[in-house]
Each structure stands twice: as C-alpha cells, then as structure tokens.
XYZ file of N, CA and C in Angstrom:
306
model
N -26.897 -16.758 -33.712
C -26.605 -15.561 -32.957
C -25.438 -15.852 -32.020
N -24.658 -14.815 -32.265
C -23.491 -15.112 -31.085
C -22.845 -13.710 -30.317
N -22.898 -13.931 -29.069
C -22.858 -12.884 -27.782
C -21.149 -13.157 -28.185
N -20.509 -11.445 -28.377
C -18.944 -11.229 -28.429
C -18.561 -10.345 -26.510
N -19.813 -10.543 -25.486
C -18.972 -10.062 -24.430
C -18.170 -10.974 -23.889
N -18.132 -10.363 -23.089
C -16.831 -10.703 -21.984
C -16.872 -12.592 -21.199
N -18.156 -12.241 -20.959
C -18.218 -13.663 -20.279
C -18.553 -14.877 -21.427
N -19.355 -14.282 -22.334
C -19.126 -15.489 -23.741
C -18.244 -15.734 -24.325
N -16.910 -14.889 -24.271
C -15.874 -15.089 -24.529
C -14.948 -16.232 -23.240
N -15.124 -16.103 -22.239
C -14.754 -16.480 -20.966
C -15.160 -17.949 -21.210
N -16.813 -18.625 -21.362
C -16.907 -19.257 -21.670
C -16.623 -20.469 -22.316
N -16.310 -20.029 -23.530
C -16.008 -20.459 -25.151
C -14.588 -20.967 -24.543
N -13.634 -20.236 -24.088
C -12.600 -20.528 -23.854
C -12.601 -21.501 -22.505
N -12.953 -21.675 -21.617
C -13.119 -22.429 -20.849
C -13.721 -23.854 -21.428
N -14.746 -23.749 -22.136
C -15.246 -25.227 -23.156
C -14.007 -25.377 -23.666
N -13.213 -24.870 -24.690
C -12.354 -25.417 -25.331
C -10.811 -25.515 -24.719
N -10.242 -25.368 -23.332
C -9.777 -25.634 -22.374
C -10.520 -27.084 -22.237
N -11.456 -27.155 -21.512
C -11.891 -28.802 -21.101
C -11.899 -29.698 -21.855
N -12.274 -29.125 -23.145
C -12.100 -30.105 -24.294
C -11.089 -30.582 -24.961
N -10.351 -29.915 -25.147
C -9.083 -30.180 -25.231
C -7.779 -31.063 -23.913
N -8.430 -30.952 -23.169
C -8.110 -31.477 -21.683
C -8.711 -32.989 -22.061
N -9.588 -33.335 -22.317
C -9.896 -34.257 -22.346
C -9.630 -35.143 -23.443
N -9.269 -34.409 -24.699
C -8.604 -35.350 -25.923
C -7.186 -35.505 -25.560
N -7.118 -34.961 -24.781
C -5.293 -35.072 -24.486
C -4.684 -36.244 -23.363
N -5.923 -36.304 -22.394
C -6.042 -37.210 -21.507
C -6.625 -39.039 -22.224
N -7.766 -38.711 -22.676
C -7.542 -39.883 -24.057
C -6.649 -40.517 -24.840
N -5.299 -39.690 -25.324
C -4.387 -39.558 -25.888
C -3.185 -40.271 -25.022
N -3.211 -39.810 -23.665
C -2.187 -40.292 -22.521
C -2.591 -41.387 -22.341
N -4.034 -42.027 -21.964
C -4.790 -43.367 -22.159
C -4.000 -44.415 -22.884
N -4.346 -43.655 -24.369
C -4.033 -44.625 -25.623
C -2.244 -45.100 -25.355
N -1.489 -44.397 -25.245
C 0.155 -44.264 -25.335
C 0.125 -45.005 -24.074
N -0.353 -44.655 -23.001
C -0.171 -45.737 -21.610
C -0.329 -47.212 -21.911
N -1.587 -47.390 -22.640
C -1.780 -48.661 -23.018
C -0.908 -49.377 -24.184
N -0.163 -48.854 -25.134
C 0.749 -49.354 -25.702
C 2.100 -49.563 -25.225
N 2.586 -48.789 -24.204
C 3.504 -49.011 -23.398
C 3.230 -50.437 -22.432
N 1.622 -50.159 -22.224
C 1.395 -51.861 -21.548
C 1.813 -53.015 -22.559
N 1.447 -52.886 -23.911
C 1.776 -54.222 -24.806
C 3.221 -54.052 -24.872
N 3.769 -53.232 -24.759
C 4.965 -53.340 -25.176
C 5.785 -53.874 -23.933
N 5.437 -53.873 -22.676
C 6.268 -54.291 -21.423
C 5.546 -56.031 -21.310
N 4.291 -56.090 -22.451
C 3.480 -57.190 -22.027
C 4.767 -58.243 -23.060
N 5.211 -57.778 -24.035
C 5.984 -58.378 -24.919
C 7.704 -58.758 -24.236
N 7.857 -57.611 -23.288
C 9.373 -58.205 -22.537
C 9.282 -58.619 -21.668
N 8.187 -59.074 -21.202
C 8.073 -60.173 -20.078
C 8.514 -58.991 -18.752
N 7.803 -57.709 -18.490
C 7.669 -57.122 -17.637
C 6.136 -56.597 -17.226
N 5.733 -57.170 -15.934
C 4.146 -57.006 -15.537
C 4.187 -55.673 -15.207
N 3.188 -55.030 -15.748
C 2.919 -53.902 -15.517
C 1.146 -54.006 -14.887
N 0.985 -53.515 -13.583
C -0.068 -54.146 -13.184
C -1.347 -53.072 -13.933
N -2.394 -53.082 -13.544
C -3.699 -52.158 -13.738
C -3.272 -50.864 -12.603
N -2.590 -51.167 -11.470
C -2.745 -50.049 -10.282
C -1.730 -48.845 -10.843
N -0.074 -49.846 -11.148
C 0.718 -49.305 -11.686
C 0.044 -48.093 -12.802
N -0.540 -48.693 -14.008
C -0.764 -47.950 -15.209
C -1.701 -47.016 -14.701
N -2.619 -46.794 -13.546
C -3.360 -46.032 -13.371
C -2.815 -44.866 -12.346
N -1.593 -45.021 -11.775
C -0.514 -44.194 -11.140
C 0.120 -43.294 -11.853
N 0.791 -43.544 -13.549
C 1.178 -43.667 -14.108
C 0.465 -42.188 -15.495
N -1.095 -42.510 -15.372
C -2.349 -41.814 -15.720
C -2.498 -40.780 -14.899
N -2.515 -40.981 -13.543
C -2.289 -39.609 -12.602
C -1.099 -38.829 -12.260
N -0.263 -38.986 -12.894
C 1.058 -38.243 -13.339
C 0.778 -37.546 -14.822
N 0.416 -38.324 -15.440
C 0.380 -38.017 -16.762
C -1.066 -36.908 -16.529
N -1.890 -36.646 -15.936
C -3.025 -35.484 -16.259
C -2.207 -34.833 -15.179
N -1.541 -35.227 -14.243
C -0.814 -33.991 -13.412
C 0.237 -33.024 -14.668
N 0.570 -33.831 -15.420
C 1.110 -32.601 -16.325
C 0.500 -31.763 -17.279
N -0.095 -32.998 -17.547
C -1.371 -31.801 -18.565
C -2.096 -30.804 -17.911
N -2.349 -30.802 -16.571
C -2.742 -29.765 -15.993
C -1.613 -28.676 -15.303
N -0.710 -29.227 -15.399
C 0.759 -28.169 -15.068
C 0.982 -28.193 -14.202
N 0.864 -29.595 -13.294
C 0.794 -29.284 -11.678
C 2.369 -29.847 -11.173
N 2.518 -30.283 -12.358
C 4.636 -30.315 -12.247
C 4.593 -30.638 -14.016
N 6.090 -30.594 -14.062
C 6.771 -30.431 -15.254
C 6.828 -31.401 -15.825
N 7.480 -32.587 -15.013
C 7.280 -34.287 -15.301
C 7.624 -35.223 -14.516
N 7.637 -36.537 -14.989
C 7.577 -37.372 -13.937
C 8.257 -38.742 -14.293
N 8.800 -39.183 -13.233
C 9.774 -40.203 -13.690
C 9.363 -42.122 -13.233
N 9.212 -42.993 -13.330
C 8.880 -44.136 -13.074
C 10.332 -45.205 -13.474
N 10.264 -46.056 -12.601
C 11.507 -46.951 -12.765
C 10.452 -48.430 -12.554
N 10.030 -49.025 -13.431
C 9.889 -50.613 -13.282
C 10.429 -51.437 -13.445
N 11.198 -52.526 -12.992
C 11.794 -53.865 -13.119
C 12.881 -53.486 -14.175
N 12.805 -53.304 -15.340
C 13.875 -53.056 -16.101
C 13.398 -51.792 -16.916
N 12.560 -51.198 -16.699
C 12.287 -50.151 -17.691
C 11.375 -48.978 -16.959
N 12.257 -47.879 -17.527
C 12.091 -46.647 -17.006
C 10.982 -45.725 -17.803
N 10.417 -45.041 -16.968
C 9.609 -44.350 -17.874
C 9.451 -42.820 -17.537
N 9.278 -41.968 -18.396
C 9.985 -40.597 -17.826
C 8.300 -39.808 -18.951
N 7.711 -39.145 -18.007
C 6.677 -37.996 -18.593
C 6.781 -36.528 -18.711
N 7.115 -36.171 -19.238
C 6.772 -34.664 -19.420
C 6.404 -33.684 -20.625
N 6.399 -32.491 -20.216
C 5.182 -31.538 -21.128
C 5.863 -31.325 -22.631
N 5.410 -31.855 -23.603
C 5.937 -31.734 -24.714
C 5.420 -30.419 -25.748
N 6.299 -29.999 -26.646
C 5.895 -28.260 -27.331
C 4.712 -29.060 -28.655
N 4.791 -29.981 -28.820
C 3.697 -31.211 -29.942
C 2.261 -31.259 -29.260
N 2.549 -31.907 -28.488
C 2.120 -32.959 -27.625
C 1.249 -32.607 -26.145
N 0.761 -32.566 -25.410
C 0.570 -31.989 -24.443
C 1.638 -33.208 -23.165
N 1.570 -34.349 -23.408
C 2.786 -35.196 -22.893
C 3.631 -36.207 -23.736
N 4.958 -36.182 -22.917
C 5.796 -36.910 -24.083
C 6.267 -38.010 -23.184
N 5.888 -39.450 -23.121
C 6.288 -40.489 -22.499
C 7.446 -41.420 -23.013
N 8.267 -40.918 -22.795
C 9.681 -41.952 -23.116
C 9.941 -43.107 -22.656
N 10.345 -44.252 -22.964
C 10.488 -45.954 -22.093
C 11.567 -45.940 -22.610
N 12.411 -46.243 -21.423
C 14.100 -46.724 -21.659
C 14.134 -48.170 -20.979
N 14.337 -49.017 -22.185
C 14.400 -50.475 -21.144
C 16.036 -50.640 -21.040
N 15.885 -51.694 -20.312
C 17.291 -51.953 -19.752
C 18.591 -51.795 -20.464
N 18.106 -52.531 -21.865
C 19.371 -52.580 -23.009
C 19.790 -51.885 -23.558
N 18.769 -50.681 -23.364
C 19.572 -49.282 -24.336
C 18.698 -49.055 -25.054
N 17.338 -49.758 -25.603
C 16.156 -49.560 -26.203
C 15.270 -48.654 -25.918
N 15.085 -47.099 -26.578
C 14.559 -46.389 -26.531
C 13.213 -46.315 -27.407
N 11.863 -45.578 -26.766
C 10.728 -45.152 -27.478
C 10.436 -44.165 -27.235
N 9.604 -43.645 -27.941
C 8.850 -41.938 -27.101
C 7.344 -42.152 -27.896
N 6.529 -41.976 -26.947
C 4.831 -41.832 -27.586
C 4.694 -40.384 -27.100
C-alpha cells in the first residue's frame, strides 16, 4: 500500500535526499583517501586533521553551503567543487604540472 499525499510524497523525497547525501559523502571519503596514497607516494604528509578539514569542505559542497574550495599543501594544491557528474569534483595539481581529478 502506498499513500500518494502530500506529506508521503514530502517524505519519500526527503529519504532519498539523505540518502543520496550520504552515498555521496562516502564517495568524497573514498577520493579523499586516494588523494592520501597518492601524496603518501610524493613524499607529501598529509596529516588525519588535514584530510578531515578537507571532508568538511567537501560535505560543505554537497550541501551547497559554497560552490568550492581551494587547499594549497606543501607542493600540491587541491581545489573542490560541485560537479554536473558528480556531486564533487576534487582536482590535485602538484607542483610539476601533474594533474588528477577524482
């Protein structure tokens, strides 16, 4: 049985708002943490506090509370914002001209 008013509709959409909020935030997780192996490989420390700074930028966009966000570490830059794919698009520019995007 399924209720088509107003507030079961309200509902439904609000569950799948959070839910989706939350695979997307999982998603920013996963890409944060490969950006860790990958700074772990050029001999740039990226601490636990850092990457978790980094995580609260990254759900600040998924929630729209700015557009994006920019980070500069030791030699490599890292730039977040709202992608039309993606709910975020994290780019790393290291020093040499070496570009990624997760």
């Amino acid at each position: 049985m399924k209720c088509d008013c107003y507030d079961a509709q309200m509902y439904r959409q609000d569950k799948q708002k959070k839910e989706l909020r939350e695979k997307n935030i999982a998603k920013l997780r996963q890409n944060i943490n490969s950006i860790s192996d990958y700074c772990d490989a050029h001999n740039i420390k990226l601490t636990p506090e850092l990457c978790e700074i980094v995580t609260a930028a990254g759900i600040a966009v998924i929630d729209g509370v700015v557009l994006s966000s920019q980070f500069k570490f030791a030699r490599l830059r890292l730039s977040l914002s709202a992608g039309s794919k993606s709910a975020v698009v994290i780019k790393a520019t290291y020093s040499d001209g070496t570009q990624f995007e997760v």
